[in-house]
PDB file of C-alpha atoms in Angstrom:
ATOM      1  CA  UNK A   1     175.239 130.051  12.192  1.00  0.00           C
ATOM      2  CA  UNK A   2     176.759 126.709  12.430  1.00  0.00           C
ATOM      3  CA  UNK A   3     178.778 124.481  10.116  1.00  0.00           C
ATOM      4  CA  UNK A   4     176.833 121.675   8.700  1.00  0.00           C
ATOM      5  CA  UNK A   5     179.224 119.304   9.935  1.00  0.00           C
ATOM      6  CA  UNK A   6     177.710 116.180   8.580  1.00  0.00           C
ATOM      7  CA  UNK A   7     178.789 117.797   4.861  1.00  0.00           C
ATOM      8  CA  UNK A   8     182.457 118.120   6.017  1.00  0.00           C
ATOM      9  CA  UNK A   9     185.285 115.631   4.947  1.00  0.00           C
ATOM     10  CA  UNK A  10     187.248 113.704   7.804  1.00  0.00           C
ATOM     11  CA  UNK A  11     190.045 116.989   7.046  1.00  0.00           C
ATOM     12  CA  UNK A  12     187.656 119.379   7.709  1.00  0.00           C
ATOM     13  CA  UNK A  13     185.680 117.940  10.733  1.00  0.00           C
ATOM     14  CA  UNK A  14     189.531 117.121  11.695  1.00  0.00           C
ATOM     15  CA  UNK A  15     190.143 120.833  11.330  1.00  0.00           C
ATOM     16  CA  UNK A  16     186.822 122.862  12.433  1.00  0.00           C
ATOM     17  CA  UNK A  17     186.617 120.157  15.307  1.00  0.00           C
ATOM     18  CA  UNK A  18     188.356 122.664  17.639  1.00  0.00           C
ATOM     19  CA  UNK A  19     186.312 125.891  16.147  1.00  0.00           C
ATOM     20  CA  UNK A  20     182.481 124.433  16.183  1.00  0.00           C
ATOM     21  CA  UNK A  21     180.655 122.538  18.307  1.00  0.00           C
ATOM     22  CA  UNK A  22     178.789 120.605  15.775  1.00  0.00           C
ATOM     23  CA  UNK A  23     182.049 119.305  13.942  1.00  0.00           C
ATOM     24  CA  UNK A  24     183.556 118.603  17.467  1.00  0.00           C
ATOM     25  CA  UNK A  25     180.047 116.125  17.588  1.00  0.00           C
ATOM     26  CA  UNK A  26     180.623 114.979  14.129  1.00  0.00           C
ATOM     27  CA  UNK A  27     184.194 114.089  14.958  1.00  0.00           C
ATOM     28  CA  UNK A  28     183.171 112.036  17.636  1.00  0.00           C
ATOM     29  CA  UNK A  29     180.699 110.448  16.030  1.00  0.00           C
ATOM     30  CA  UNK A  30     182.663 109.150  13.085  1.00  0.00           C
ATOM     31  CA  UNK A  31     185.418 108.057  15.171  1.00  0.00           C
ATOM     32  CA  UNK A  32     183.265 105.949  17.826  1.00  0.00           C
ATOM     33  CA  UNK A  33     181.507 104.724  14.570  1.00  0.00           C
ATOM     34  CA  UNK A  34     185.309 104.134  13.108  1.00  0.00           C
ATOM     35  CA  UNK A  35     184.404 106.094   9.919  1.00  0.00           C
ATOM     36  CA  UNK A  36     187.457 107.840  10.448  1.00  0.00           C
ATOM     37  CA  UNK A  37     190.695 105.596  11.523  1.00  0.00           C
ATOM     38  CA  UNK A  38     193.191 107.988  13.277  1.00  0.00           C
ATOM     39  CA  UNK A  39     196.180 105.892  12.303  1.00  0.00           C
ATOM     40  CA  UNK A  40     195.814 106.662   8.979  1.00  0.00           C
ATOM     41  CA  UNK A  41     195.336 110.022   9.286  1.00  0.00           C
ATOM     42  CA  UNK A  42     198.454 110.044  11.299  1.00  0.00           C
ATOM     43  CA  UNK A  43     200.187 108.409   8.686  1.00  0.00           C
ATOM     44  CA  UNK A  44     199.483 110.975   5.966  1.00  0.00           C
ATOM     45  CA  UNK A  45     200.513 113.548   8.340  1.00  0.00           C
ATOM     46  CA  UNK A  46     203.902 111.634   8.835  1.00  0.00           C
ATOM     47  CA  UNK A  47     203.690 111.479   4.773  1.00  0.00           C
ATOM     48  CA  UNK A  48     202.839 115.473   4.049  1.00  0.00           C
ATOM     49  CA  UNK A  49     205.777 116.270   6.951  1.00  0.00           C
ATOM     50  CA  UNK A  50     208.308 113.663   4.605  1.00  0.00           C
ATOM     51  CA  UNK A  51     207.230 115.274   1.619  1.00  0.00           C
ATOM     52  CA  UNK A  52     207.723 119.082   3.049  1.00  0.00           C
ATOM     53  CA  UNK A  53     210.873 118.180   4.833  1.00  0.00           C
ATOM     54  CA  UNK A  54     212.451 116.802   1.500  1.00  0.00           C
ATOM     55  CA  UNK A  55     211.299 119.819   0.008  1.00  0.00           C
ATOM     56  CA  UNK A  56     212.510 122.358   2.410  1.00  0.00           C
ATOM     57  CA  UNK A  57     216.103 120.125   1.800  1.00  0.00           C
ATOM     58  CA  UNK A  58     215.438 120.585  -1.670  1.00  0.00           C
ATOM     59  CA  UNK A  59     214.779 124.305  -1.446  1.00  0.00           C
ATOM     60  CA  UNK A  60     218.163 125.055   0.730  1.00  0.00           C
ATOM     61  CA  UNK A  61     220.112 123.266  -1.348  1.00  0.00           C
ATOM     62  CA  UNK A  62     218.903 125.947  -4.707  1.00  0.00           C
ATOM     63  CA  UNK A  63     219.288 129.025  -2.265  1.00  0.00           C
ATOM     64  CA  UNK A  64     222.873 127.941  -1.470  1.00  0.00           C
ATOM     65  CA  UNK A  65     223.595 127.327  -5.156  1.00  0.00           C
ATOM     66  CA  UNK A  66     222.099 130.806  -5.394  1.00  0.00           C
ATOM     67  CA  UNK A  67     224.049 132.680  -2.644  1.00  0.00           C
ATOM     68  CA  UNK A  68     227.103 130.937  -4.425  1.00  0.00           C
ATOM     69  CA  UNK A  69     226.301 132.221  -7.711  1.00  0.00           C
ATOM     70  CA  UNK A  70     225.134 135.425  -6.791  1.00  0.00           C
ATOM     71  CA  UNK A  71     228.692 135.701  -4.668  1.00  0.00           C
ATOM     72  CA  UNK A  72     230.970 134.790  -8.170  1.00  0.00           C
ATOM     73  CA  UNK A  73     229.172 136.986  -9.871  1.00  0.00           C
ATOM     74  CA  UNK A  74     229.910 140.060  -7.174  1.00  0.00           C
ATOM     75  CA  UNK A  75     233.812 138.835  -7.701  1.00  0.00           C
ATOM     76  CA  UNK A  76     233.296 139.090 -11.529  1.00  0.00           C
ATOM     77  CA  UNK A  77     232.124 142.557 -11.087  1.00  0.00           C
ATOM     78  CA  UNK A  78     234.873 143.485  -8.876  1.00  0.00           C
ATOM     79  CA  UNK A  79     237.282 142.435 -11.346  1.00  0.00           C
ATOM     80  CA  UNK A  80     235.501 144.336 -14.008  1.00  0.00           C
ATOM     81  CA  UNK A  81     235.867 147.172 -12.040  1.00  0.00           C
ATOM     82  CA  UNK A  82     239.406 147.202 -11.353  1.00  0.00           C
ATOM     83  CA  UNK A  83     241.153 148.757 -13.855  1.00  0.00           C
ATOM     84  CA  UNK A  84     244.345 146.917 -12.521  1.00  0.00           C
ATOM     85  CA  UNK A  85     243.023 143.599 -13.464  1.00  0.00           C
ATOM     86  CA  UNK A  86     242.869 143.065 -17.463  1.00  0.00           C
ATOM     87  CA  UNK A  87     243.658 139.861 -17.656  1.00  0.00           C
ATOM     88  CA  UNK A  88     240.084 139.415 -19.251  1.00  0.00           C
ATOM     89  CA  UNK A  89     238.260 142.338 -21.447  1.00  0.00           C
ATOM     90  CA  UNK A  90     236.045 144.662 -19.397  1.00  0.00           C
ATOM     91  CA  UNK A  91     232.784 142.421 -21.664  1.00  0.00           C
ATOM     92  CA  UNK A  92     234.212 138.933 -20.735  1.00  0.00           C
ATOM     93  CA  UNK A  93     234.528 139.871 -16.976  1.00  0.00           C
ATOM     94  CA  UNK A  94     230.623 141.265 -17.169  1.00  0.00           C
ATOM     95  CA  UNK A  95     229.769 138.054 -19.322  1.00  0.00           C
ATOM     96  CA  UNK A  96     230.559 135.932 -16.471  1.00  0.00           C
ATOM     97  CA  UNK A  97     229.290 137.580 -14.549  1.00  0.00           C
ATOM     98  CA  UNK A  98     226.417 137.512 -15.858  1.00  0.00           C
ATOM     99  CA  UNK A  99     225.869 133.958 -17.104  1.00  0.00           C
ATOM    100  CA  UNK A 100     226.552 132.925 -13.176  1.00  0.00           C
ATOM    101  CA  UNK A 101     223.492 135.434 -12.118  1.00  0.00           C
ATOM    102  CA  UNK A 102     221.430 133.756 -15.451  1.00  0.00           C
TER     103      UNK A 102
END
């Protein structure tokens, strides 16, 4: 059974293109009839890989800031389990600990 590729959007004849011969037809048609104009499809692509680059910066940047907190809060926990160090109560050592993991 084949795709009815005249029903597909540019991104899915883009897509199915390489899967069924109908939407490789369909692709060719619309860009010899310059329905579809491959420089602006490149575009968004340069667009969507911006926009997920910026995220993945934006998600390394919270994991470090996690690692760190998750780190302080491992020394806080240490120190509330060393009954050498009493500088702070036994609940004030956990507390911190705690708000850095929070």
């Amino acid at each position: 059974m084949s795709i009815p590729a005249n029903a597909l959007s540019d991104e899915e004849c883009l897509h199915y293109a390489a899967l069924d011969p109908a939407a490789t037809a369909e692709l060719t048609r619309r860009l010899t009839s310059q329905s579809i104009d491959p420089s602006a499809e490149r575009e968004e692509l340069r667009e969507d890989i911006r926009r997920l680059e910026s995220q993945a910066s934006d998600d390394e940047d919270e994991l470090e800031n996690l690692r760190d907190d998750a780190t302080e809060a491992c020394e806080w926990i240490k120190r509330a389990m060393d009954p050498e160090d009493r500088e702070l109560s036994l609940n004030a050592l956990l507390q911190k600990a705690l708000d850095r993991l929070e």
